[in-house]
Amino acid sequence: MADAYSEKALELLASQKAAWDMAISGYGSLDSAEVRSFEFEGYEIKTQFNPGRIRSTAAKVDKKSVGERKCFLCEENRPAAQESIDYGDDFWILVNPFPIFPEHLTLPLRAHEPQRVLPFFPAMLDFARDLADRFTVFYNGPKCGASAPDHMHFQAGTRGFMPIDREFDELKRRYGKTLDEKGGVEATAIDDGLRKIVALEGSDKAALADRFARLHDVLAETIPNEEEPMMNVLVNREGETYRVVVLPRRKHRPERYHAEGEERVLLSPASVDLGGVAIIPVEEDFKRADRSVVEEVFREVFVERETLERIGEAYAD
Ligand SMILES: [Zn+2]
């Protein structure tokens, strides 16, 4: 079953890259994307110059702008050449025509409902299981990088592409603090100096959903919480074990995003950026984004150390 979905998704990608103009140009431009790499203690953050992502990075996600455009995830508004795979009764698997990853999927709910993680978290685990051998599944909150905050969707990208996919165990060993293991779900708070993370690991889907709901409650009390507590989420599955990486946020877009002239760096952090591949769609901004800019932006959007400690204490209470 699991392999079947990964395989079907890769077949869909191959056929869309051959026949759909948007996918052809999107994946074509990815081949020439420029990359810089910055080393930190035990991890790496890259920047990727990716002009094809301007639409997403610069997306206006305020209510008025969203209300005035046609939703690009609703079936009736999709380009005729865009094909889909049915995933259960509630979701679709689509090819993302503005890729960051060599294999990049969008996983929208069929119904046009607002972006929310809690009610769909079990579905996220199912996606992670069914796409495990090839993909990492991720979620961007409505004010944490989603360019369609009005239409519930997950995404999936080539597994191992984000440095955090392979660095996780090392981050946990160096910077992790075990919170508890209730319900067989190991919870760990990680502060690597730039990023603040709460990771949940376990093999029982119901127990994970239960502990995720607990964490969601705690976040609702401790971090900015409008539609939902601000967060990004990454999920992998290795063997029988799910690894859920929750990145709690305090800010949607950094000051530099809104700055002008020499100060500006058009970087709107979402799951992939925080997972270690920061996307910058404008060349001058990409050149300007040195190590200190990366540090500044990451520190700005994540919660502070004391907040992570409060989250950890409340979660394990
Ligand atoms: Zn929609």
PDB file of C-alpha atoms and ligand atoms in Angstrom:
ATOM      1  CA  MET A   1       0.000   0.000   0.000  1.00  0.00           C
ATOM      2  CA  ALA A   2       2.640   2.461   1.121  1.00  0.00           C
ATOM      3  CA  ASP A   3       4.889   1.911  -1.858  1.00  0.00           C
ATOM      4  CA  ALA A   4       1.899   2.040  -4.159  1.00  0.00           C
ATOM      5  CA  TYR A   5       1.210   5.705  -3.361  1.00  0.00           C
ATOM      6  CA  SER A   6       4.853   6.778  -3.651  1.00  0.00           C
ATOM      7  CA  GLU A   7       5.085   4.978  -6.946  1.00  0.00           C
ATOM      8  CA  LYS A   8       1.831   6.440  -8.245  1.00  0.00           C
ATOM      9  CA  ALA A   9       2.962   9.924  -7.224  1.00  0.00           C
ATOM     10  CA  LEU A  10       6.271   9.509  -9.051  1.00  0.00           C
ATOM     11  CA  GLU A  11       4.435   8.299 -12.155  1.00  0.00           C
ATOM     12  CA  LEU A  12       2.160  11.323 -11.966  1.00  0.00           C
ATOM     13  CA  LEU A  13       5.195  13.585 -11.658  1.00  0.00           C
ATOM     14  CA  ALA A  14       6.861  11.997 -14.681  1.00  0.00           C
ATOM     15  CA  SER A  15       3.764  12.352 -16.826  1.00  0.00           C
ATOM     16  CA  GLN A  16       3.102  15.954 -15.711  1.00  0.00           C
ATOM     17  CA  LYS A  17       6.733  16.915 -16.384  1.00  0.00           C
ATOM     18  CA  ALA A  18       6.310  15.567 -19.902  1.00  0.00           C
ATOM     19  CA  ALA A  19       2.927  17.068 -20.767  1.00  0.00           C
ATOM     20  CA  TRP A  20       2.048  20.088 -18.611  1.00  0.00           C
ATOM     21  CA  ASP A  21       3.714  23.379 -19.566  1.00  0.00           C
ATOM     22  CA  MET A  22       3.751  24.752 -15.987  1.00  0.00           C
ATOM     23  CA  ALA A  23       5.430  21.621 -14.626  1.00  0.00           C
ATOM     24  CA  ILE A  24       7.907  21.529 -17.516  1.00  0.00           C
ATOM     25  CA  SER A  25       9.048  25.079 -16.867  1.00  0.00           C
ATOM     26  CA  GLY A  26       8.893  24.766 -13.062  1.00  0.00           C
ATOM     27  CA  TYR A  27      11.049  21.634 -12.848  1.00  0.00           C
ATOM     28  CA  GLY A  28      13.258  22.916 -15.673  1.00  0.00           C
ATOM     29  CA  SER A  29      14.169  26.084 -13.776  1.00  0.00           C
ATOM     30  CA  LEU A  30      14.901  24.062 -10.638  1.00  0.00           C
ATOM     31  CA  ASP A  31      17.885  22.476 -12.392  1.00  0.00           C
ATOM     32  CA  SER A  32      19.651  25.817 -12.512  1.00  0.00           C
ATOM     33  CA  ALA A  33      18.804  26.954  -8.969  1.00  0.00           C
ATOM     34  CA  GLU A  34      21.878  28.406  -7.207  1.00  0.00           C
ATOM     35  CA  VAL A  35      22.635  27.223  -3.666  1.00  0.00           C
ATOM     36  CA  ARG A  36      24.783  28.524  -0.787  1.00  0.00           C
ATOM     37  CA  SER A  37      25.491  26.575   2.378  1.00  0.00           C
ATOM     38  CA  PHE A  38      26.155  27.757   5.937  1.00  0.00           C
ATOM     39  CA  GLU A  39      27.553  25.387   8.555  1.00  0.00           C
ATOM     40  CA  PHE A  40      26.497  25.547  12.186  1.00  0.00           C
ATOM     41  CA  GLU A  41      27.332  23.229  15.090  1.00  0.00           C
ATOM     42  CA  GLY A  42      25.855  19.914  13.997  1.00  0.00           C
ATOM     43  CA  TYR A  43      23.697  21.227  11.184  1.00  0.00           C
ATOM     44  CA  GLU A  44      23.596  23.073   7.915  1.00  0.00           C
ATOM     45  CA  ILE A  45      21.314  25.783   6.536  1.00  0.00           C
ATOM     46  CA  LYS A  46      21.268  26.325   2.793  1.00  0.00           C
ATOM     47  CA  THR A  47      19.871  29.167   0.761  1.00  0.00           C
ATOM     48  CA  GLN A  48      18.405  28.444  -2.661  1.00  0.00           C
ATOM     49  CA  PHE A  49      17.954  31.148  -5.325  1.00  0.00           C
ATOM     50  CA  ASN A  50      14.689  30.056  -6.896  1.00  0.00           C
ATOM     51  CA  PRO A  51      12.933  32.692  -9.041  1.00  0.00           C
ATOM     52  CA  GLY A  52      10.077  30.285  -9.768  1.00  0.00           C
ATOM     53  CA  ARG A  53       8.952  30.628  -6.143  1.00  0.00           C
ATOM     54  CA  ILE A  54       8.274  34.369  -6.300  1.00  0.00           C
ATOM     55  CA  ARG A  55       4.560  33.683  -6.551  1.00  0.00           C
ATOM     56  CA  SER A  56       4.554  31.796  -3.277  1.00  0.00           C
ATOM     57  CA  THR A  57       7.101  33.901  -1.359  1.00  0.00           C
ATOM     58  CA  ALA A  58       5.382  37.151  -2.308  1.00  0.00           C
ATOM     59  CA  ALA A  59       1.868  35.721  -2.002  1.00  0.00           C
ATOM     60  CA  LYS A  60      -0.587  38.116  -0.436  1.00  0.00           C
ATOM     61  CA  VAL A  61      -2.297  36.054   2.226  1.00  0.00           C
ATOM     62  CA  ASP A  62      -4.451  38.696   3.880  1.00  0.00           C
ATOM     63  CA  LYS A  63      -8.180  37.974   3.882  1.00  0.00           C
ATOM     64  CA  LYS A  64      -9.036  40.569   1.246  1.00  0.00           C
ATOM     65  CA  SER A  65      -6.445  39.389  -1.308  1.00  0.00           C
ATOM     66  CA  VAL A  66      -7.303  35.737  -0.717  1.00  0.00           C
ATOM     67  CA  GLY A  67     -11.020  36.478  -1.046  1.00  0.00           C
ATOM     68  CA  GLU A  68     -10.508  38.210  -4.387  1.00  0.00           C
ATOM     69  CA  ARG A  69      -8.595  35.449  -6.165  1.00  0.00           C
ATOM     70  CA  LYS A  70      -9.785  32.118  -7.458  1.00  0.00           C
ATOM     71  CA  CYS A  71      -8.564  29.301  -5.220  1.00  0.00           C
ATOM     72  CA  PHE A  72      -5.907  27.375  -7.140  1.00  0.00           C
ATOM     73  CA  LEU A  73      -6.416  24.223  -5.064  1.00  0.00           C
ATOM     74  CA  CYS A  74     -10.133  23.849  -5.815  1.00  0.00           C
ATOM     75  CA  GLU A  75     -10.768  21.316  -8.554  1.00  0.00           C
ATOM     76  CA  GLU A  76     -12.814  23.649 -10.743  1.00  0.00           C
ATOM     77  CA  ASN A  77     -10.048  26.260 -10.925  1.00  0.00           C
ATOM     78  CA  ARG A  78      -7.137  23.977 -11.735  1.00  0.00           C
ATOM     79  CA  PRO A  79      -5.494  24.110 -15.160  1.00  0.00           C
ATOM     80  CA  ALA A  80      -6.944  21.498 -17.537  1.00  0.00           C
ATOM     81  CA  ALA A  81      -3.542  19.816 -17.833  1.00  0.00           C
ATOM     82  CA  GLN A  82      -3.152  19.323 -14.080  1.00  0.00           C
ATOM     83  CA  GLU A  83      -3.956  15.740 -13.119  1.00  0.00           C
ATOM     84  CA  SER A  84      -4.664  14.263  -9.696  1.00  0.00           C
ATOM     85  CA  ILE A  85      -4.589  11.000  -7.772  1.00  0.00           C
ATOM     86  CA  ASP A  86      -7.429  10.244  -5.359  1.00  0.00           C
ATOM     87  CA  TYR A  87      -6.175   9.774  -1.812  1.00  0.00           C
ATOM     88  CA  GLY A  88      -8.991   8.215   0.196  1.00  0.00           C
ATOM     89  CA  ASP A  89     -12.294  10.067   0.064  1.00  0.00           C
ATOM     90  CA  ASP A  90     -11.011  13.375   1.388  1.00  0.00           C
ATOM     91  CA  PHE A  91      -7.717  14.323  -0.246  1.00  0.00           C
ATOM     92  CA  TRP A  92      -5.959  14.536  -3.589  1.00  0.00           C
ATOM     93  CA  ILE A  93      -2.333  14.132  -4.579  1.00  0.00           C
ATOM     94  CA  LEU A  94      -1.167  16.788  -7.073  1.00  0.00           C
ATOM     95  CA  VAL A  95       2.172  17.755  -8.584  1.00  0.00           C
ATOM     96  CA  ASN A  96       3.362  21.159  -7.342  1.00  0.00           C
ATOM     97  CA  PRO A  97       4.261  23.137 -10.495  1.00  0.00           C
ATOM     98  CA  PHE A  98       6.444  25.611  -8.525  1.00  0.00           C
ATOM     99  CA  PRO A  99       8.857  23.129  -6.971  1.00  0.00           C
ATOM    100  CA  ILE A 100      11.515  23.513  -4.316  1.00  0.00           C
ATOM    101  CA  PHE A 101      12.228  19.754  -4.260  1.00  0.00           C
ATOM    102  CA  PRO A 102      13.070  17.585  -7.287  1.00  0.00           C
ATOM    103  CA  GLU A 103       9.823  15.793  -6.373  1.00  0.00           C
ATOM    104  CA  HIS A 104       7.256  18.147  -4.873  1.00  0.00           C
ATOM    105  CA  LEU A 105       3.621  17.275  -4.217  1.00  0.00           C
ATOM    106  CA  THR A 106       0.654  19.287  -2.995  1.00  0.00           C
ATOM    107  CA  LEU A 107      -1.904  17.317  -0.977  1.00  0.00           C
ATOM    108  CA  PRO A 108      -5.147  19.313  -0.789  1.00  0.00           C
ATOM    109  CA  LEU A 109      -8.348  18.453   0.992  1.00  0.00           C
ATOM    110  CA  ARG A 110     -11.147  18.061  -1.543  1.00  0.00           C
ATOM    111  CA  ALA A 111     -13.361  20.536   0.269  1.00  0.00           C
ATOM    112  CA  HIS A 112     -12.512  24.242   0.303  1.00  0.00           C
ATOM    113  CA  GLU A 113     -11.942  24.605   4.038  1.00  0.00           C
ATOM    114  CA  PRO A 114      -9.466  26.792   5.949  1.00  0.00           C
ATOM    115  CA  GLN A 115      -5.910  25.643   6.624  1.00  0.00           C
ATOM    116  CA  ARG A 116      -5.901  23.912  10.054  1.00  0.00           C
ATOM    117  CA  VAL A 117      -3.628  21.143  11.271  1.00  0.00           C
ATOM    118  CA  LEU A 118      -5.384  19.661  14.304  1.00  0.00           C
ATOM    119  CA  PRO A 119      -8.471  18.071  12.676  1.00  0.00           C
ATOM    120  CA  PHE A 120      -6.352  16.640   9.848  1.00  0.00           C
ATOM    121  CA  PHE A 121      -3.348  15.487  11.841  1.00  0.00           C
ATOM    122  CA  PRO A 122      -4.327  11.775  11.536  1.00  0.00           C
ATOM    123  CA  ALA A 123      -4.492  12.219   7.755  1.00  0.00           C
ATOM    124  CA  MET A 124      -1.015  13.753   7.872  1.00  0.00           C
ATOM    125  CA  LEU A 125       0.290  10.610   9.582  1.00  0.00           C
ATOM    126  CA  ASP A 126      -1.398   8.485   6.907  1.00  0.00           C
ATOM    127  CA  PHE A 127       0.277  10.480   4.159  1.00  0.00           C
ATOM    128  CA  ALA A 128       3.630  10.115   5.931  1.00  0.00           C
ATOM    129  CA  ARG A 129       3.079   6.336   6.111  1.00  0.00           C
ATOM    130  CA  ASP A 130       1.931   5.975   2.513  1.00  0.00           C
ATOM    131  CA  LEU A 131       4.658   8.180   1.035  1.00  0.00           C
ATOM    132  CA  ALA A 132       7.384   7.180   3.543  1.00  0.00           C
ATOM    133  CA  ASP A 133       9.903   5.605   1.236  1.00  0.00           C
ATOM    134  CA  ARG A 134      10.287   8.689  -0.903  1.00  0.00           C
ATOM    135  CA  PHE A 135       8.848  11.778   0.807  1.00  0.00           C
ATOM    136  CA  THR A 136       8.746  13.989   3.878  1.00  0.00           C
ATOM    137  CA  VAL A 137       5.244  15.373   4.480  1.00  0.00           C
ATOM    138  CA  PHE A 138       4.885  18.917   5.797  1.00  0.00           C
ATOM    139  CA  TYR A 139       2.373  21.533   6.878  1.00  0.00           C
ATOM    140  CA  ASN A 140       2.559  25.330   6.809  1.00  0.00           C
ATOM    141  CA  GLY A 141       0.134  27.181   9.050  1.00  0.00           C
ATOM    142  CA  PRO A 142      -2.148  29.874   7.592  1.00  0.00           C
ATOM    143  CA  LYS A 143       0.257  32.554   8.837  1.00  0.00           C
ATOM    144  CA  CYS A 144       3.395  30.430   8.586  1.00  0.00           C
ATOM    145  CA  GLY A 145       4.047  30.205   4.885  1.00  0.00           C
ATOM    146  CA  ALA A 146       0.913  28.655   3.366  1.00  0.00           C
ATOM    147  CA  SER A 147       0.091  30.481   0.149  1.00  0.00           C
ATOM    148  CA  ALA A 148      -3.462  29.106   0.231  1.00  0.00           C
ATOM    149  CA  PRO A 149      -4.515  29.774   3.861  1.00  0.00           C
ATOM    150  CA  ASP A 150      -8.138  29.360   2.761  1.00  0.00           C
ATOM    151  CA  HIS A 151      -7.777  25.800   1.438  1.00  0.00           C
ATOM    152  CA  MET A 152      -6.518  23.011   3.684  1.00  0.00           C
ATOM    153  CA  HIS A 153      -3.460  21.256   2.245  1.00  0.00           C
ATOM    154  CA  PHE A 154      -0.286  19.432   3.141  1.00  0.00           C
ATOM    155  CA  GLN A 155       2.767  19.133   0.913  1.00  0.00           C
ATOM    156  CA  ALA A 156       5.390  16.445   0.383  1.00  0.00           C
ATOM    157  CA  GLY A 157       8.952  16.712  -0.915  1.00  0.00           C
ATOM    158  CA  THR A 158      11.844  14.404  -1.718  1.00  0.00           C
ATOM    159  CA  ARG A 159      13.003  12.781   1.474  1.00  0.00           C
ATOM    160  CA  GLY A 160      16.557  13.748   2.473  1.00  0.00           C
ATOM    161  CA  PHE A 161      16.458  17.006   0.524  1.00  0.00           C
ATOM    162  CA  MET A 162      16.031  19.096   3.672  1.00  0.00           C
ATOM    163  CA  PRO A 163      19.146  18.809   5.856  1.00  0.00           C
ATOM    164  CA  ILE A 164      16.969  18.281   8.954  1.00  0.00           C
ATOM    165  CA  ASP A 165      15.786  14.937   7.520  1.00  0.00           C
ATOM    166  CA  ARG A 166      19.247  13.461   8.032  1.00  0.00           C
ATOM    167  CA  GLU A 167      20.445  15.709  10.874  1.00  0.00           C
ATOM    168  CA  PHE A 168      17.546  15.088  13.221  1.00  0.00           C
ATOM    169  CA  ASP A 169      19.167  12.372  15.363  1.00  0.00           C
ATOM    170  CA  GLU A 170      22.296  14.494  15.796  1.00  0.00           C
ATOM    171  CA  LEU A 171      20.242  17.585  16.710  1.00  0.00           C
ATOM    172  CA  LYS A 172      18.341  15.540  19.257  1.00  0.00           C
ATOM    173  CA  ARG A 173      21.526  14.101  20.739  1.00  0.00           C
ATOM    174  CA  ARG A 174      23.324  17.459  20.972  1.00  0.00           C
ATOM    175  CA  TYR A 175      20.515  19.840  21.773  1.00  0.00           C
ATOM    176  CA  GLY A 176      17.536  17.731  22.852  1.00  0.00           C
ATOM    177  CA  LYS A 177      15.835  17.458  26.217  1.00  0.00           C
ATOM    178  CA  THR A 178      13.356  14.634  26.795  1.00  0.00           C
ATOM    179  CA  LEU A 179      10.009  15.964  28.031  1.00  0.00           C
ATOM    180  CA  ASP A 180       8.139  12.721  28.644  1.00  0.00           C
ATOM    181  CA  GLU A 181       7.145   9.424  27.054  1.00  0.00           C
ATOM    182  CA  LYS A 182       3.440   9.313  27.829  1.00  0.00           C
ATOM    183  CA  GLY A 183       1.420   6.895  25.712  1.00  0.00           C
ATOM    184  CA  GLY A 184       4.637   5.529  24.234  1.00  0.00           C
ATOM    185  CA  VAL A 185       5.239   8.861  22.481  1.00  0.00           C
ATOM    186  CA  GLU A 186       8.697  10.238  23.131  1.00  0.00           C
ATOM    187  CA  ALA A 187       8.579  14.035  23.287  1.00  0.00           C
ATOM    188  CA  THR A 188      11.783  16.062  22.958  1.00  0.00           C
ATOM    189  CA  ALA A 189      12.409  19.812  23.064  1.00  0.00           C
ATOM    190  CA  ILE A 190      15.310  20.885  20.857  1.00  0.00           C
ATOM    191  CA  ASP A 191      17.022  24.283  20.771  1.00  0.00           C
ATOM    192  CA  ASP A 192      19.900  24.255  18.307  1.00  0.00           C
ATOM    193  CA  GLY A 193      20.680  27.932  18.745  1.00  0.00           C
ATOM    194  CA  LEU A 194      18.617  29.065  15.760  1.00  0.00           C
ATOM    195  CA  ARG A 195      15.582  26.794  15.778  1.00  0.00           C
ATOM    196  CA  LYS A 196      13.175  25.759  18.504  1.00  0.00           C
ATOM    197  CA  ILE A 197      11.555  22.382  18.000  1.00  0.00           C
ATOM    198  CA  VAL A 198       9.239  19.994  19.808  1.00  0.00           C
ATOM    199  CA  ALA A 199       9.532  16.486  18.341  1.00  0.00           C
ATOM    200  CA  LEU A 200       7.082  13.639  18.946  1.00  0.00           C
ATOM    201  CA  GLU A 201       8.141  10.093  18.059  1.00  0.00           C
ATOM    202  CA  GLY A 202       6.151   6.897  18.280  1.00  0.00           C
ATOM    203  CA  SER A 203       4.525   4.138  16.307  1.00  0.00           C
ATOM    204  CA  ASP A 204       0.944   4.257  17.590  1.00  0.00           C
ATOM    205  CA  LYS A 205      -1.122   6.599  15.456  1.00  0.00           C
ATOM    206  CA  ALA A 206      -3.872   7.218  18.018  1.00  0.00           C
ATOM    207  CA  ALA A 207      -1.363   7.922  20.790  1.00  0.00           C
ATOM    208  CA  LEU A 208       0.516  10.356  18.566  1.00  0.00           C
ATOM    209  CA  ALA A 209      -2.690  12.165  17.631  1.00  0.00           C
ATOM    210  CA  ASP A 210      -3.530  12.405  21.314  1.00  0.00           C
ATOM    211  CA  ARG A 211      -0.133  13.843  22.262  1.00  0.00           C
ATOM    212  CA  PHE A 212      -0.170  16.188  19.296  1.00  0.00           C
ATOM    213  CA  ALA A 213      -3.538  17.514  20.492  1.00  0.00           C
ATOM    214  CA  ARG A 214      -1.961  18.045  23.900  1.00  0.00           C
ATOM    215  CA  LEU A 215       0.925  19.980  22.369  1.00  0.00           C
ATOM    216  CA  HIS A 216      -1.508  21.998  20.245  1.00  0.00           C
ATOM    217  CA  ASP A 217      -3.388  23.008  23.420  1.00  0.00           C
ATOM    218  CA  VAL A 218      -0.165  24.073  25.098  1.00  0.00           C
ATOM    219  CA  LEU A 219       0.926  26.084  22.056  1.00  0.00           C
ATOM    220  CA  ALA A 220      -2.462  27.787  21.941  1.00  0.00           C
ATOM    221  CA  GLU A 221      -1.691  29.118  25.432  1.00  0.00           C
ATOM    222  CA  THR A 222       1.941  30.094  24.875  1.00  0.00           C
ATOM    223  CA  ILE A 223       2.470  31.432  21.338  1.00  0.00           C
ATOM    224  CA  PRO A 224       0.589  33.762  18.949  1.00  0.00           C
ATOM    225  CA  ASN A 225      -2.718  32.084  18.252  1.00  0.00           C
ATOM    226  CA  GLU A 226      -5.164  33.532  15.752  1.00  0.00           C
ATOM    227  CA  GLU A 227      -6.611  30.887  13.440  1.00  0.00           C
ATOM    228  CA  GLU A 228      -4.416  28.367  15.278  1.00  0.00           C
ATOM    229  CA  PRO A 229      -1.092  28.518  17.145  1.00  0.00           C
ATOM    230  CA  MET A 230       1.617  29.545  14.674  1.00  0.00           C
ATOM    231  CA  MET A 231       3.590  26.516  13.553  1.00  0.00           C
ATOM    232  CA  ASN A 232       5.133  24.423  10.825  1.00  0.00           C
ATOM    233  CA  VAL A 233       5.142  20.618  11.019  1.00  0.00           C
ATOM    234  CA  LEU A 234       7.284  17.986   9.284  1.00  0.00           C
ATOM    235  CA  VAL A 235       6.521  14.255   9.409  1.00  0.00           C
ATOM    236  CA  ASN A 236       8.595  11.218   8.369  1.00  0.00           C
ATOM    237  CA  ARG A 237       8.169   7.548   9.000  1.00  0.00           C
ATOM    238  CA  GLU A 238      11.095   5.203   9.474  1.00  0.00           C
ATOM    239  CA  GLY A 239      10.128   1.536   9.791  1.00  0.00           C
ATOM    240  CA  GLU A 240       7.141   1.625  12.145  1.00  0.00           C
ATOM    241  CA  THR A 241       8.068   4.917  13.804  1.00  0.00           C
ATOM    242  CA  TYR A 242       6.627   8.306  12.947  1.00  0.00           C
ATOM    243  CA  ARG A 243       8.733  11.366  13.618  1.00  0.00           C
ATOM    244  CA  VAL A 244       6.720  14.562  14.007  1.00  0.00           C
ATOM    245  CA  VAL A 245       8.797  17.756  14.086  1.00  0.00           C
ATOM    246  CA  VAL A 246       6.814  20.763  15.314  1.00  0.00           C
ATOM    247  CA  LEU A 247       8.341  24.229  14.783  1.00  0.00           C
ATOM    248  CA  PRO A 248       6.504  26.788  16.964  1.00  0.00           C
ATOM    249  CA  ARG A 249       6.651  30.358  15.661  1.00  0.00           C
ATOM    250  CA  ARG A 250       6.174  33.853  16.980  1.00  0.00           C
ATOM    251  CA  LYS A 251       6.282  35.676  13.669  1.00  0.00           C
ATOM    252  CA  HIS A 252       5.020  35.179  10.116  1.00  0.00           C
ATOM    253  CA  ARG A 253       7.516  37.182   8.080  1.00  0.00           C
ATOM    254  CA  PRO A 254      10.774  38.780   9.300  1.00  0.00           C
ATOM    255  CA  GLU A 255      11.446  42.544   9.252  1.00  0.00           C
ATOM    256  CA  ARG A 256      13.797  42.148   6.336  1.00  0.00           C
ATOM    257  CA  TYR A 257      10.988  40.772   4.205  1.00  0.00           C
ATOM    258  CA  HIS A 258       9.221  44.137   4.437  1.00  0.00           C
ATOM    259  CA  ALA A 259      12.381  46.291   4.319  1.00  0.00           C
ATOM    260  CA  GLU A 260      13.416  48.283   1.268  1.00  0.00           C
ATOM    261  CA  GLY A 261      16.652  48.693  -0.646  1.00  0.00           C
ATOM    262  CA  GLU A 262      19.847  47.208   0.784  1.00  0.00           C
ATOM    263  CA  GLU A 263      18.125  45.844   3.863  1.00  0.00           C
ATOM    264  CA  ARG A 264      15.568  43.724   2.090  1.00  0.00           C
ATOM    265  CA  VAL A 265      15.778  39.940   1.907  1.00  0.00           C
ATOM    266  CA  LEU A 266      12.667  38.410   0.428  1.00  0.00           C
ATOM    267  CA  LEU A 267      12.538  35.282   2.581  1.00  0.00           C
ATOM    268  CA  SER A 268       9.190  34.137   3.941  1.00  0.00           C
ATOM    269  CA  PRO A 269      10.056  31.181   6.177  1.00  0.00           C
ATOM    270  CA  ALA A 270       7.944  28.023   5.999  1.00  0.00           C
ATOM    271  CA  SER A 271       8.596  24.332   6.709  1.00  0.00           C
ATOM    272  CA  VAL A 272      11.230  23.821   4.035  1.00  0.00           C
ATOM    273  CA  ASP A 273      13.173  26.960   4.939  1.00  0.00           C
ATOM    274  CA  LEU A 274      13.192  25.995   8.602  1.00  0.00           C
ATOM    275  CA  GLY A 275      14.102  22.424   7.628  1.00  0.00           C
ATOM    276  CA  GLY A 276      17.320  23.863   6.217  1.00  0.00           C
ATOM    277  CA  VAL A 277      16.652  25.052   2.652  1.00  0.00           C
ATOM    278  CA  ALA A 278      15.794  28.759   2.742  1.00  0.00           C
ATOM    279  CA  ILE A 279      14.212  29.876  -0.504  1.00  0.00           C
ATOM    280  CA  ILE A 280      14.971  33.352  -1.864  1.00  0.00           C
ATOM    281  CA  PRO A 281      13.360  34.163  -5.225  1.00  0.00           C
ATOM    282  CA  VAL A 282      15.224  37.440  -5.949  1.00  0.00           C
ATOM    283  CA  GLU A 283      18.890  37.325  -6.964  1.00  0.00           C
ATOM    284  CA  GLU A 284      20.163  40.475  -5.187  1.00  0.00           C
ATOM    285  CA  ASP A 285      18.434  39.342  -1.986  1.00  0.00           C
ATOM    286  CA  PHE A 286      19.957  35.881  -2.351  1.00  0.00           C
ATOM    287  CA  LYS A 287      23.433  37.429  -2.633  1.00  0.00           C
ATOM    288  CA  ARG A 288      22.759  39.659   0.360  1.00  0.00           C
ATOM    289  CA  ALA A 289      21.636  36.774   2.553  1.00  0.00           C
ATOM    290  CA  ASP A 290      24.865  35.855   4.299  1.00  0.00           C
ATOM    291  CA  ARG A 291      25.263  33.787   7.437  1.00  0.00           C
ATOM    292  CA  SER A 292      24.326  36.640   9.752  1.00  0.00           C
ATOM    293  CA  VAL A 293      21.109  37.328   7.819  1.00  0.00           C
ATOM    294  CA  VAL A 294      20.135  33.659   8.038  1.00  0.00           C
ATOM    295  CA  GLU A 295      20.757  33.695  11.812  1.00  0.00           C
ATOM    296  CA  GLU A 296      18.804  36.897  12.255  1.00  0.00           C
ATOM    297  CA  VAL A 297      15.766  35.699  10.287  1.00  0.00           C
ATOM    298  CA  PHE A 298      15.624  32.322  12.033  1.00  0.00           C
ATOM    299  CA  ARG A 299      15.915  33.862  15.510  1.00  0.00           C
ATOM    300  CA  GLU A 300      13.206  36.333  14.643  1.00  0.00           C
ATOM    301  CA  VAL A 301      10.514  33.901  13.503  1.00  0.00           C
ATOM    302  CA  PHE A 302      11.008  31.218  16.155  1.00  0.00           C
ATOM    303  CA  VAL A 303       9.883  31.428  19.771  1.00  0.00           C
ATOM    304  CA  GLU A 304      12.516  32.357  22.352  1.00  0.00           C
ATOM    305  CA  ARG A 305      14.377  29.848  24.504  1.00  0.00           C
ATOM    306  CA  GLU A 306      12.294  30.692  27.583  1.00  0.00           C
ATOM    307  CA  THR A 307       9.089  30.107  25.619  1.00  0.00           C
ATOM    308  CA  LEU A 308      10.304  26.691  24.508  1.00  0.00           C
ATOM    309  CA  GLU A 309      11.038  25.876  28.141  1.00  0.00           C
ATOM    310  CA  ARG A 310       7.546  26.954  29.167  1.00  0.00           C
ATOM    311  CA  ILE A 311       6.049  24.850  26.369  1.00  0.00           C
ATOM    312  CA  GLY A 312       8.064  21.837  27.519  1.00  0.00           C
ATOM    313  CA  GLU A 313       7.007  22.217  31.137  1.00  0.00           C
ATOM    314  CA  ALA A 314       3.329  22.672  30.299  1.00  0.00           C
ATOM    315  CA  TYR A 315       3.324  19.766  27.866  1.00  0.00           C
ATOM    316  CA  ALA A 316       4.796  17.328  30.372  1.00  0.00           C
ATOM    317  CA  ASP A 317       2.704  18.611  33.287  1.00  0.00           C
TER     318      ASP A 317
HETATM  319 ZN    ZN B   1     -10.127  25.977  -2.619  1.00  0.00          ZN
END
